[in-house]
Amino acid sequence: MMSLENHGINVSTKGASSLAVSARVFRYVLGVLFICAGAAKIPMLNSLASTIVSVTHCSLGFSWVLALLTVTVEIAGGVALLLRYNVQAAALILCIMTAGFLWILSSAILQGMEILCNCFGILGINFSNRTELILDLFIFNSLTFIAWTSSRRTFRSPKHLRRERLYGIVTFIVVIYVEFGLVQLALERPRGIELVPLQPAIHFAEMHSRGFAASAGRPRALFLLSLNDFNCPPCFDDFVLLCDSLTSSLTVWDDERVVALVRPDNPIASGGRTRLEEWARATGIPFPLIAAPDTLFSCLDFRKSLVSVIGSSGKVILRHELPLGVANRGTIVKYLLR
Amino acid sequence: MCTRPEDDDTPMTTILSLLLVFLSTSRFHIEFIQVLSIGDDITTWLSNVQCISFLPDGSLIVSDKLDYQLKRLDKYGKLARAIGKRGSKPGEFRGPGPNSFHGGTIAVADFSSPRIQIFTDDFRYQYSFRALGPVFDLCFDARGDLWVGVQTHDKSNELVKYHVTGKILQTVALHNTTGGMFEDIYSMAISRSGFVVIAYIVQNRIEVWDTLGRFQREFSVPGLRQTPPTRVYSTGLFSERLKVPEGNLFWSIALDQNDRLFVLGADYSEHPGQDIYVLNLNGNILTTALLPMRSSHIWISPDGFLYSTVQERTVIKKYRLKYRGM
């Protein structure tokens, strides 16, 4: 068997070629995957930015920078892998980014939360956070493998090579053991709250408000309210302050871009249109309040009053339960002003 | 000597406590006879009654939070006057919360806010001042000083005695406050004989102080757990985690003319919002009673009627208390 010692790799030709073939396959697969994922995110940068805001609590402006950076790294890294341009550097940068995703996903799973990450943008592929975690671990390992196989090897003595192999095997076993432990831990955790699609509520609001339906091509906001939640002071304050912000920011209300569906679990909400209108008048709510049937809230697995922003594409780009906090109130108004 | 820490929620303790309740409550019974219902017809519309205080002529001062109004109802429950709208100017509210009346003066705190507004009994705005933190209860004592329960997150000053002008007269370091967001919220009542009674909403602890700010005693309601279970919430992935109690132990307290303490049980009572534990100020349970309807809050008027809010605080019920077997 021919030796590759003159290339610095002291393995058999068969072993070297199988490693090289595996690395090439991983490069092509991951290159295509990252380009697709990055490109699919471009039309949904809004959603990605809002996901970053909800996870990191950073400002909307900074989240846009992070979103753009993510998309750029994914596309550029994918192209570099495909074209075999600076493969090691590209694989390492993508590795660092994937490590960030792994950190966020594992934190979410350990805290019993479920993040809607919009990782595949307009492709609409939404895995659960556990599946995402396992997928990202696979990608992380593959990128490490690509970076390792693409590193330049200088001539080493057989003794050094044996030691390097030993270190490599030990590192591989430790990494796999740690990753296995992490996956086990994640799979044993109870599932986070899955986000139920709001489409039935949007459809109901469009049926009962012509203005809301007519402004479908523009950003809209939909509230789902239970007046009983207003016994919680921050929830009440946030709702009222958001109404104030909307009143002062959006001057034209005839297009009814904001609608609230109210659950009939409170005498005001269940006491007929007059009582609800009276409450809206006293509170200074400028948008329509619609008493929706309890069955609608049940099918949405409704737990707490929330506000959602529907983008011009008709997809929910932001969804937050009360209380919102100052930053989220500002984000909602900014989205609606676009 | 080694002592085992008390675990109030062991089955044996619970059984003994229930036995104690049974033995000690068999002395007399209370019946609630409804004499008035306010807010369930179109003449008086109530949105969310946060607090009631009583004027000498039998009329009620009602804080209606979701209507942003302070309302005066005559003794028949008819709306006599209302002031206020949503806002932060004098006479406006972000939601009127706790109120109290003494000697022609009405003090009203805004819901979840440190602002306290002072009105005359004919609803003329006088002035306002800010408490040390958001006010969750307030009450005038017999001298006309205003006792205010505030959330400062500083366990040493969450009960403050103010002069009616807003000057702090005294801060009281309660014994069971922790500085926490939920643990320190309490309901307060002041007896005619000058005792300030504090019942924590999510702790089974009741503290008795005098109006000079001197601690008298503290006790629990037997047969009830000490604290509700908690659940950890986080609003964001990397935000601070919050321990939130799953329900309350008590909704509110009231004192009758004979210094009997009425405690309205909440989520962990056998009949949530209906069970009333009646105790004397030494902590001995006198009886338990069952309100006809699930209630959010109770008050006892100077003439001895018990008022409660029902149907999500949209209706006020007035009951005559009928004692049997005393």
XYZ file of C-alpha atoms in Angstrom:
664
model
C 0.000 0.000 0.000
C 1.221 3.444 -0.913
C 2.230 5.769 1.879
C 1.239 9.487 1.950
C 4.067 10.461 4.227
C 5.295 12.948 1.641
C 1.972 14.816 2.129
C 2.362 14.686 5.870
C -0.443 12.199 6.326
C 0.670 8.843 7.519
C -2.373 6.850 6.624
C -3.102 4.314 3.997
C -4.370 5.477 0.611
C -7.704 3.773 1.260
C -8.132 5.552 4.615
C -7.034 8.912 3.212
C -9.350 8.726 0.261
C -12.332 7.718 2.386
C -11.669 10.679 4.712
C -11.314 13.013 1.759
C -14.503 11.696 0.141
C -16.440 12.071 3.423
C -15.132 15.610 3.878
C -16.087 16.471 0.302
C -19.613 15.091 0.765
C -20.026 17.027 4.019
C -18.727 20.182 2.315
C -21.255 19.915 -0.504
C -24.185 19.018 1.751
C -23.460 21.704 4.330
C -22.626 24.280 1.658
C -26.005 23.773 -0.015
C -27.755 23.662 3.383
C -26.259 26.957 4.576
C -26.881 28.740 1.266
C -30.517 27.589 1.233
C -31.073 28.462 4.907
C -29.422 31.875 4.517
C -31.226 32.761 1.276
C -34.590 31.630 2.668
C -34.148 33.991 5.589
C -33.714 37.106 3.412
C -37.455 37.682 2.788
C -38.101 37.021 6.487
C -35.470 39.202 8.103
C -38.292 40.799 10.113
C -39.142 37.472 11.742
C -35.515 36.638 12.377
C -34.932 40.044 13.973
C -38.003 39.638 16.180
C -36.824 36.152 17.220
C -33.462 37.654 18.167
C -35.249 40.405 20.137
C -37.390 37.888 22.008
C -34.368 35.725 22.850
C -31.730 38.323 23.631
C -33.862 41.349 24.626
C -31.579 43.565 22.547
C -32.844 46.602 20.640
C -34.657 46.191 17.336
C -31.851 47.978 15.479
C -29.164 45.701 16.899
C -31.278 42.622 16.212
C -31.409 43.662 12.545
C -27.619 43.873 12.508
C -27.408 40.380 14.034
C -29.986 39.045 11.576
C -28.094 40.458 8.592
C -24.825 39.105 9.995
C -26.332 35.635 10.415
C -27.654 35.572 6.852
C -24.346 36.872 5.458
C -22.269 34.332 7.366
C -24.549 31.481 6.295
C -24.523 32.384 2.590
C -20.825 33.347 2.417
C -19.802 30.312 4.474
C -21.924 28.007 2.309
C -20.429 29.430 -0.912
C -16.890 29.099 0.523
C -17.523 25.449 1.390
C -18.888 24.690 -2.072
C -16.102 26.507 -3.909
C -13.417 25.171 -1.563
C -12.295 28.699 -0.785
C -10.618 29.064 2.636
C -12.472 25.961 3.752
C -10.896 25.749 7.181
C -11.673 29.382 8.096
C -15.205 29.134 6.680
C -15.868 25.899 8.578
C -14.553 27.400 11.822
C -16.692 30.560 11.489
C -19.782 28.466 10.760
C -18.779 26.274 13.698
C -18.773 29.271 16.058
C -22.168 30.373 14.768
C -23.585 26.858 15.200
C -22.161 26.750 18.733
C -24.166 29.937 19.437
C -27.336 28.259 18.106
C -26.600 25.211 20.267
C -26.224 27.375 23.351
C -29.550 29.155 22.713
C -31.416 25.932 21.915
C -30.099 24.014 24.911
C -30.873 26.965 27.229
C -34.420 27.088 25.864
C -34.948 23.351 26.278
C -33.532 23.314 29.799
C -35.849 26.195 30.749
C -38.891 24.460 29.273
C -39.354 27.043 26.546
C -39.911 26.605 22.839
C -38.380 29.099 20.438
C -39.900 29.675 17.021
C -36.557 30.265 15.310
C -37.588 30.619 11.643
C -34.288 28.889 10.838
C -35.365 27.998 7.326
C -37.144 31.259 6.558
C -39.694 31.115 3.764
C -39.159 27.384 3.314
C -41.377 27.092 6.369
C -39.529 24.100 7.825
C -40.060 24.350 11.556
C -38.516 21.554 13.577
C -39.027 21.299 17.303
C -36.187 22.728 19.383
C -35.031 19.196 20.284
C -34.774 18.167 16.636
C -33.000 21.460 15.912
C -30.544 20.705 18.704
C -29.691 17.281 17.323
C -29.444 18.662 13.772
C -27.160 21.478 14.930
C -24.960 19.014 16.821
C -24.589 16.988 13.633
C -23.735 20.166 11.679
C -21.273 21.265 14.368
C -19.471 17.893 14.269
C -19.433 17.863 10.486
C -17.957 21.366 10.332
C -15.287 20.397 12.859
C -14.473 17.353 10.726
C -14.230 19.505 7.587
C -11.977 22.007 9.371
C -9.756 19.182 10.670
C -9.413 17.368 7.334
C -8.702 20.595 5.487
C -5.872 21.641 7.818
C -2.403 21.581 6.275
C -0.212 18.870 7.682
C 3.526 19.236 8.004
C 5.805 16.243 8.168
C 5.727 14.543 11.526
C 7.557 11.587 12.872
C 5.630 8.328 13.325
C 5.861 8.850 17.102
C 4.210 12.282 16.848
C 1.585 10.928 14.508
C 0.699 8.137 16.921
C 0.391 10.657 19.748
C -1.726 12.955 17.589
C -4.023 10.087 16.664
C -4.359 9.145 20.315
C -5.242 12.728 21.247
C -7.685 12.839 18.356
C -9.422 9.641 19.437
C -9.595 10.750 23.095
C -10.982 14.169 22.074
C -13.502 12.501 19.771
C -14.706 10.175 22.563
C -14.979 13.041 25.083
C -16.882 15.280 22.632
C -19.275 12.510 21.650
C -19.822 11.623 25.326
C -20.580 15.261 26.252
C -22.873 15.678 23.262
C -24.668 12.420 24.064
C -25.183 13.625 27.645
C -26.560 16.950 26.401
C -28.981 15.251 24.008
C -30.103 12.819 26.710
C -30.715 15.722 29.087
C -32.630 17.632 26.431
C -34.792 14.661 25.511
C -35.652 13.969 29.134
C -36.858 17.536 29.756
C -40.600 18.128 29.506
C -41.598 19.744 26.259
C -41.869 23.514 26.163
C -45.081 25.245 25.271
C -45.606 24.791 21.581
C -46.747 27.902 19.843
C -50.154 27.214 18.353
C -50.709 28.979 15.009
C -52.916 32.045 15.278
C -54.470 31.622 11.841
C -57.990 30.800 13.143
C -57.937 34.022 15.191
C -56.690 36.087 12.234
C -59.366 34.560 10.038
C -62.042 35.299 12.658
C -60.865 38.911 12.983
C -60.904 39.350 9.196
C -64.452 37.962 9.051
C -65.675 40.404 11.682
C -63.725 43.488 10.709
C -63.743 44.530 7.079
C -61.033 47.102 7.732
C -58.737 44.467 9.224
C -59.293 42.217 6.212
C -58.839 45.116 3.775
C -55.451 46.082 5.203
C -54.053 42.568 4.709
C -51.060 43.785 2.687
C -49.775 45.940 5.546
C -48.494 45.122 9.018
C -51.374 44.522 11.420
C -51.722 43.787 15.104
C -54.100 41.346 16.722
C -54.772 41.272 20.447
C -56.202 38.241 22.190
C -57.499 39.476 25.515
C -58.883 38.048 28.683
C -60.016 40.895 30.908
C -59.316 38.751 33.962
C -55.612 39.115 33.164
C -55.944 42.810 33.978
C -55.903 41.974 37.692
C -52.155 41.652 37.115
C -50.913 45.268 37.335
C -48.070 45.022 34.780
C -50.412 43.326 32.275
C -53.002 46.062 32.678
C -50.410 48.839 32.494
C -48.744 47.398 29.412
C -51.994 47.046 27.548
C -53.125 50.569 28.370
C -49.723 52.094 27.567
C -49.566 50.219 24.272
C -53.030 51.562 23.412
C -51.741 55.073 24.186
C -48.691 54.555 21.975
C -50.841 53.246 19.138
C -53.258 56.144 19.476
C -50.480 58.706 19.289
C -48.438 56.928 16.596
C -51.059 55.698 14.177
C -53.373 58.534 13.370
C -55.634 56.884 10.829
C -57.803 54.295 12.438
C -60.414 53.804 9.748
C -58.362 51.041 8.166
C -58.639 49.027 11.409
C -55.171 47.577 11.268
C -55.469 46.683 14.925
C -58.222 44.478 16.320
C -58.693 42.875 19.721
C -60.557 39.635 20.244
C -61.890 39.455 23.776
C -62.584 36.209 25.565
C -66.040 36.075 27.166
C -64.705 35.037 30.578
C -65.561 38.304 32.276
C -68.972 39.915 32.781
C -67.853 42.964 30.769
C -66.835 40.834 27.828
C -69.803 38.511 28.064
C -72.315 41.248 28.885
C -72.927 42.263 25.311
C -71.449 44.746 22.914
C -72.562 47.788 24.892
C -70.561 46.940 27.995
C -67.457 46.184 25.980
C -67.844 49.410 23.991
C -68.356 51.350 27.192
C -65.166 49.917 28.630
C -63.270 50.669 25.402
C -64.529 54.251 25.498
C -63.507 54.729 29.129
C -60.090 53.227 28.461
C -59.581 55.196 25.258
C -59.064 52.134 23.063
C -59.114 53.375 19.466
C -59.456 50.003 17.725
C -62.383 47.570 17.527
C -62.972 45.082 20.324
C -64.716 41.928 19.222
C -66.160 39.448 21.692
C -65.057 36.106 20.277
C -66.479 32.708 21.216
C -64.734 30.712 23.895
C -64.248 27.812 21.473
C -61.900 29.962 19.392
C -59.705 30.648 22.420
C -59.799 26.979 23.390
C -58.611 25.836 19.973
C -55.729 28.320 20.201
C -54.715 26.814 23.550
C -55.042 30.350 24.907
C -53.476 30.827 28.346
C -52.751 34.504 28.712
C -53.579 37.760 26.947
C -51.211 38.374 24.074
C -50.481 40.658 21.187
C -49.251 39.505 17.804
C -48.000 41.433 14.810
C -48.897 40.075 11.396
C -46.487 41.051 8.656
C -47.443 42.195 5.188
C -46.956 38.597 3.985
C -49.715 37.455 6.348
C -47.358 35.574 8.665
C -47.139 36.222 12.375
C -43.806 37.981 12.846
C -44.076 38.761 16.531
C -46.093 37.282 19.322
C -45.803 38.235 22.954
C -47.852 37.600 26.065
C -48.696 40.392 28.483
C -46.829 41.930 30.238
C -44.771 43.192 27.321
C -42.207 45.546 28.781
C -41.091 48.865 27.335
C -38.849 47.390 24.611
C -41.528 45.093 23.197
C -44.132 47.866 23.229
C -41.745 49.998 21.179
C -41.023 47.102 18.812
C -44.726 46.527 18.143
C -45.340 50.177 17.318
C -42.257 50.262 15.068
C -43.448 47.214 13.150
C -46.863 48.757 12.622
C -45.382 52.028 11.429
C -43.460 50.302 8.644
C -30.935 19.394 72.217
C -31.856 18.862 68.624
C -35.162 20.106 67.345
C -36.793 19.174 64.094
C -37.851 22.096 61.927
C -41.599 22.548 61.765
C -43.235 21.257 58.651
C -46.722 22.672 58.650
C -47.860 20.674 55.696
C -47.325 17.114 56.965
C -50.501 15.011 56.940
C -50.485 14.647 60.736
C -50.222 18.398 61.289
C -52.982 19.004 58.781
C -55.268 16.469 60.481
C -54.571 17.972 63.901
C -55.177 21.463 62.552
C -58.458 20.438 60.962
C -59.478 18.772 64.235
C -58.613 21.983 66.039
C -60.679 23.964 63.563
C -63.589 21.565 64.011
C -63.427 21.654 67.818
C -63.003 25.384 68.010
C -65.544 26.334 65.392
C -68.482 24.496 66.857
C -69.360 27.367 69.189
C -71.460 29.543 66.861
C -72.403 29.905 63.245
C -72.786 32.869 60.966
C -75.437 33.148 58.294
C -75.299 35.691 55.519
C -78.642 37.194 54.613
C -78.484 39.201 51.409
C -80.128 42.586 51.723
C -78.859 44.345 48.629
C -77.206 43.576 45.310
C -75.580 46.416 43.382
C -74.360 46.383 39.808
C -76.440 43.587 38.346
C -79.005 45.874 36.760
C -78.660 48.683 34.229
C -79.112 51.517 36.747
C -75.696 51.082 38.341
C -72.947 49.834 36.108
C -69.794 48.555 37.815
C -66.755 47.385 35.869
C -64.214 46.266 38.410
C -64.738 47.148 42.050
C -61.388 47.433 43.752
C -62.403 48.914 47.080
C -65.329 50.182 49.122
C -65.417 52.566 52.037
C -68.387 53.736 54.013
C -69.785 57.203 54.694
C -71.732 57.945 57.877
C -75.021 58.327 55.943
C -74.785 54.712 54.741
C -73.585 55.531 51.237
C -70.575 53.825 49.681
C -67.425 55.159 48.064
C -66.479 52.686 45.346
C -63.243 52.537 43.360
C -64.202 51.236 39.921
C -60.889 50.437 38.294
C -61.868 49.576 34.729
C -64.268 52.544 34.584
C -61.516 54.862 35.929
C -64.032 56.433 38.289
C -64.608 56.995 41.951
C -68.301 56.449 42.523
C -70.613 57.340 45.322
C -73.564 55.002 45.706
C -76.405 55.863 48.025
C -77.512 53.433 50.690
C -79.871 51.791 48.190
C -77.018 51.180 45.781
C -77.981 53.827 43.248
C -75.257 55.887 41.649
C -75.275 59.315 43.275
C -72.066 60.768 41.892
C -69.013 59.760 39.934
C -65.770 61.511 39.164
C -62.681 60.693 37.194
C -61.500 59.429 33.863
C -58.330 57.782 32.649
C -55.343 60.029 33.060
C -52.763 61.351 35.466
C -54.058 64.853 36.141
C -55.738 65.791 39.424
C -58.984 63.898 39.770
C -58.013 61.417 37.043
C -56.919 57.833 37.547
C -54.949 55.111 35.867
C -57.476 52.954 37.733
C -58.709 53.848 41.211
C -57.533 51.279 43.728
C -57.708 51.174 47.530
C -59.674 53.956 49.207
C -60.487 54.934 52.758
C -62.683 57.535 54.450
C -62.222 59.433 57.684
C -63.743 62.650 58.970
C -64.792 64.141 55.659
C -61.651 63.089 53.803
C -61.339 60.358 51.194
C -57.930 58.958 50.293
C -57.691 57.054 47.005
C -54.617 55.319 45.664
C -54.188 54.647 41.970
C -54.047 50.983 41.012
C -50.473 49.724 41.231
C -49.143 53.247 41.633
C -47.620 55.321 44.440
C -50.014 58.235 43.822
C -52.534 58.928 46.591
C -55.209 61.551 45.932
C -57.155 63.254 48.667
C -60.780 64.305 48.097
C -63.466 65.794 50.270
C -66.508 63.636 50.906
C -68.348 65.556 48.168
C -65.603 64.516 45.709
C -63.733 67.792 45.481
C -60.102 67.167 44.695
C -57.766 68.536 47.365
C -54.211 67.426 46.664
C -52.139 64.349 46.055
C -48.865 62.895 47.278
C -46.663 59.957 46.386
C -46.100 57.016 48.690
C -42.792 55.149 48.890
C -43.950 52.607 46.299
C -47.045 51.242 44.555
C -49.894 51.102 47.059
C -51.763 47.832 47.507
C -53.859 48.789 50.532
C -54.583 51.784 52.702
C -56.685 52.564 55.729
C -57.333 55.511 58.060
C -56.986 54.864 61.775
C -59.238 56.446 64.406
C -56.928 59.480 64.718
C -57.076 60.169 61.006
C -53.576 58.985 60.184
C -53.295 57.038 56.961
C -51.740 53.554 57.050
C -50.455 52.537 53.659
C -49.252 49.149 52.439
C -46.611 49.809 49.806
C -44.418 47.630 47.674
C -40.906 48.967 48.058
C -39.005 45.649 47.760
C -37.374 46.718 51.009
C -38.756 44.551 53.779
C -38.158 47.203 56.420
C -40.613 49.805 55.133
C -43.585 48.155 53.490
C -46.067 49.520 56.020
C -46.000 53.288 56.367
C -48.044 55.636 58.543
C -48.661 58.980 56.836
C -50.169 62.183 58.076
C -53.055 63.005 55.789
C -50.907 65.737 54.230
C -48.489 63.095 52.972
C -45.807 63.478 55.612
C -44.323 60.172 56.741
C -44.959 59.669 60.457
C -43.578 56.178 60.847
C -42.356 53.179 58.871
C -43.006 49.750 60.292
C -40.727 46.757 59.714
C -43.224 43.920 59.425
C -42.135 40.499 60.625
C -42.913 38.415 57.552
C -42.000 40.677 54.681
C -39.178 39.420 52.486
C -38.695 42.168 49.904
C -40.190 39.788 47.326
C -42.596 40.728 44.594
C -45.504 38.572 45.728
C -44.794 37.503 49.302
C -45.145 40.993 50.768
C -48.582 41.877 49.436
C -51.152 41.935 52.185
C -54.652 43.003 53.087
C -55.021 45.422 55.987
C -57.773 46.391 58.415
C -57.768 48.673 61.458
C -59.998 47.975 64.414
C -61.915 50.542 66.409
C -59.802 49.674 69.424
C -56.633 50.666 67.579
C -55.147 47.476 66.187
C -53.670 47.295 62.716
C -54.118 43.798 61.292
C -52.094 42.546 58.355
C -52.907 39.308 56.467
C -50.474 38.282 53.755
C -52.038 37.136 50.502
C -49.578 34.306 49.783
C -48.369 33.533 53.313
C -50.482 32.054 56.045
C -49.372 34.712 58.508
C -51.420 37.394 60.211
C -49.678 40.152 62.153
C -51.275 42.425 64.738
C -49.760 45.840 65.509
C -51.092 48.806 67.415
C -51.496 52.234 65.883
C -48.329 53.415 67.598
C -46.456 50.887 65.472
C -45.780 48.387 68.257
C -45.872 44.712 67.444
C -48.516 42.740 69.348
C -48.565 39.183 68.007
C -48.701 37.023 64.914
C -50.511 33.807 64.077
C -51.720 31.553 61.251
C -55.110 30.279 60.245
C -55.120 26.611 61.314
C -55.797 23.962 58.708
C -54.375 25.957 55.811
C -51.014 25.435 54.182
C -48.316 27.986 54.997
C -47.532 29.039 51.443
C -48.879 28.087 48.029
C -46.615 26.122 45.689
C -44.597 28.254 43.314
C -43.721 27.994 39.658
C -40.627 29.448 38.062
C -41.246 31.687 35.072
C -38.874 33.510 32.818
C -40.009 36.161 30.377
C -37.082 35.560 28.071
C -34.348 33.049 27.533
C -31.640 35.011 29.320
C -33.839 37.134 31.558
C -34.149 36.803 35.310
C -36.308 33.922 36.479
C -39.326 34.720 38.597
C -40.863 32.519 41.291
C -44.601 33.013 41.068
C -47.054 31.562 43.610
C -49.700 29.342 42.092
C -52.702 31.046 43.616
C -53.366 32.944 46.819
C -54.129 31.825 50.361
C -56.278 34.813 51.335
C -58.159 37.430 49.358
C -58.868 39.997 52.033
C -59.686 40.667 55.670
C -62.223 42.761 57.536
C -62.893 43.559 61.196
C -66.305 43.848 62.797
C -67.297 46.138 65.680
C -66.228 43.521 68.223
C -62.707 43.146 66.810
C -63.525 39.808 65.227
C -61.324 39.217 62.230
C -62.962 37.917 59.049
C -60.483 36.344 56.637
C -61.674 35.490 53.126
C -59.946 32.303 51.970
C -58.666 32.097 48.414
C -57.472 29.274 46.177
C -56.420 26.798 48.870
C -59.573 26.925 50.978
C -62.147 24.194 50.675
C -64.503 26.658 48.984
C -62.247 29.234 47.310
C -63.574 32.763 47.612
C -66.414 31.616 49.867
C -64.820 30.320 53.068
C -64.502 32.946 55.765
C -62.363 32.198 58.808
C -63.461 34.185 61.834
C -60.784 34.691 64.479
C -60.228 36.886 67.481
C -57.135 39.051 67.592
C -55.343 36.484 69.752
C -55.409 34.143 66.790
C -58.073 31.779 68.139
C -60.454 30.633 65.479
C -64.067 31.350 66.466
C -65.918 29.879 63.532
C -65.850 29.385 59.800
C -68.609 30.584 57.530
C -69.553 30.115 53.913
C -70.434 33.062 51.706
C -73.312 32.363 49.311
C -71.246 33.410 46.281
C -67.613 33.274 45.301
C -66.114 36.642 46.199
C -62.933 38.592 45.550
C -62.988 40.947 48.502
C -64.926 41.590 51.712
C -65.538 44.673 53.839
C -67.556 45.229 57.003
C -69.341 48.543 57.381
C -69.403 50.429 60.702
C -73.048 49.384 61.104
C -72.101 45.713 60.835
C -73.070 44.714 57.281
C -70.696 42.592 55.273
C -70.098 43.614 51.676
C -68.444 41.438 49.077
C -67.647 41.744 45.386
C -68.731 38.893 43.152
C -68.854 38.073 39.427
C -65.327 39.270 38.703
C -65.805 42.393 40.813
C -68.776 43.666 38.800
C -71.407 43.178 41.496
C -71.472 44.180 45.162
C -73.471 42.062 47.592
C -74.556 43.385 50.972
C -75.258 40.851 53.714
C -76.660 41.079 57.177
C -74.707 38.854 59.539
C -76.891 36.567 61.596
C -75.071 34.929 64.498
C -76.518 31.670 65.788
C -75.568 29.711 68.910
C -73.642 32.492 70.618
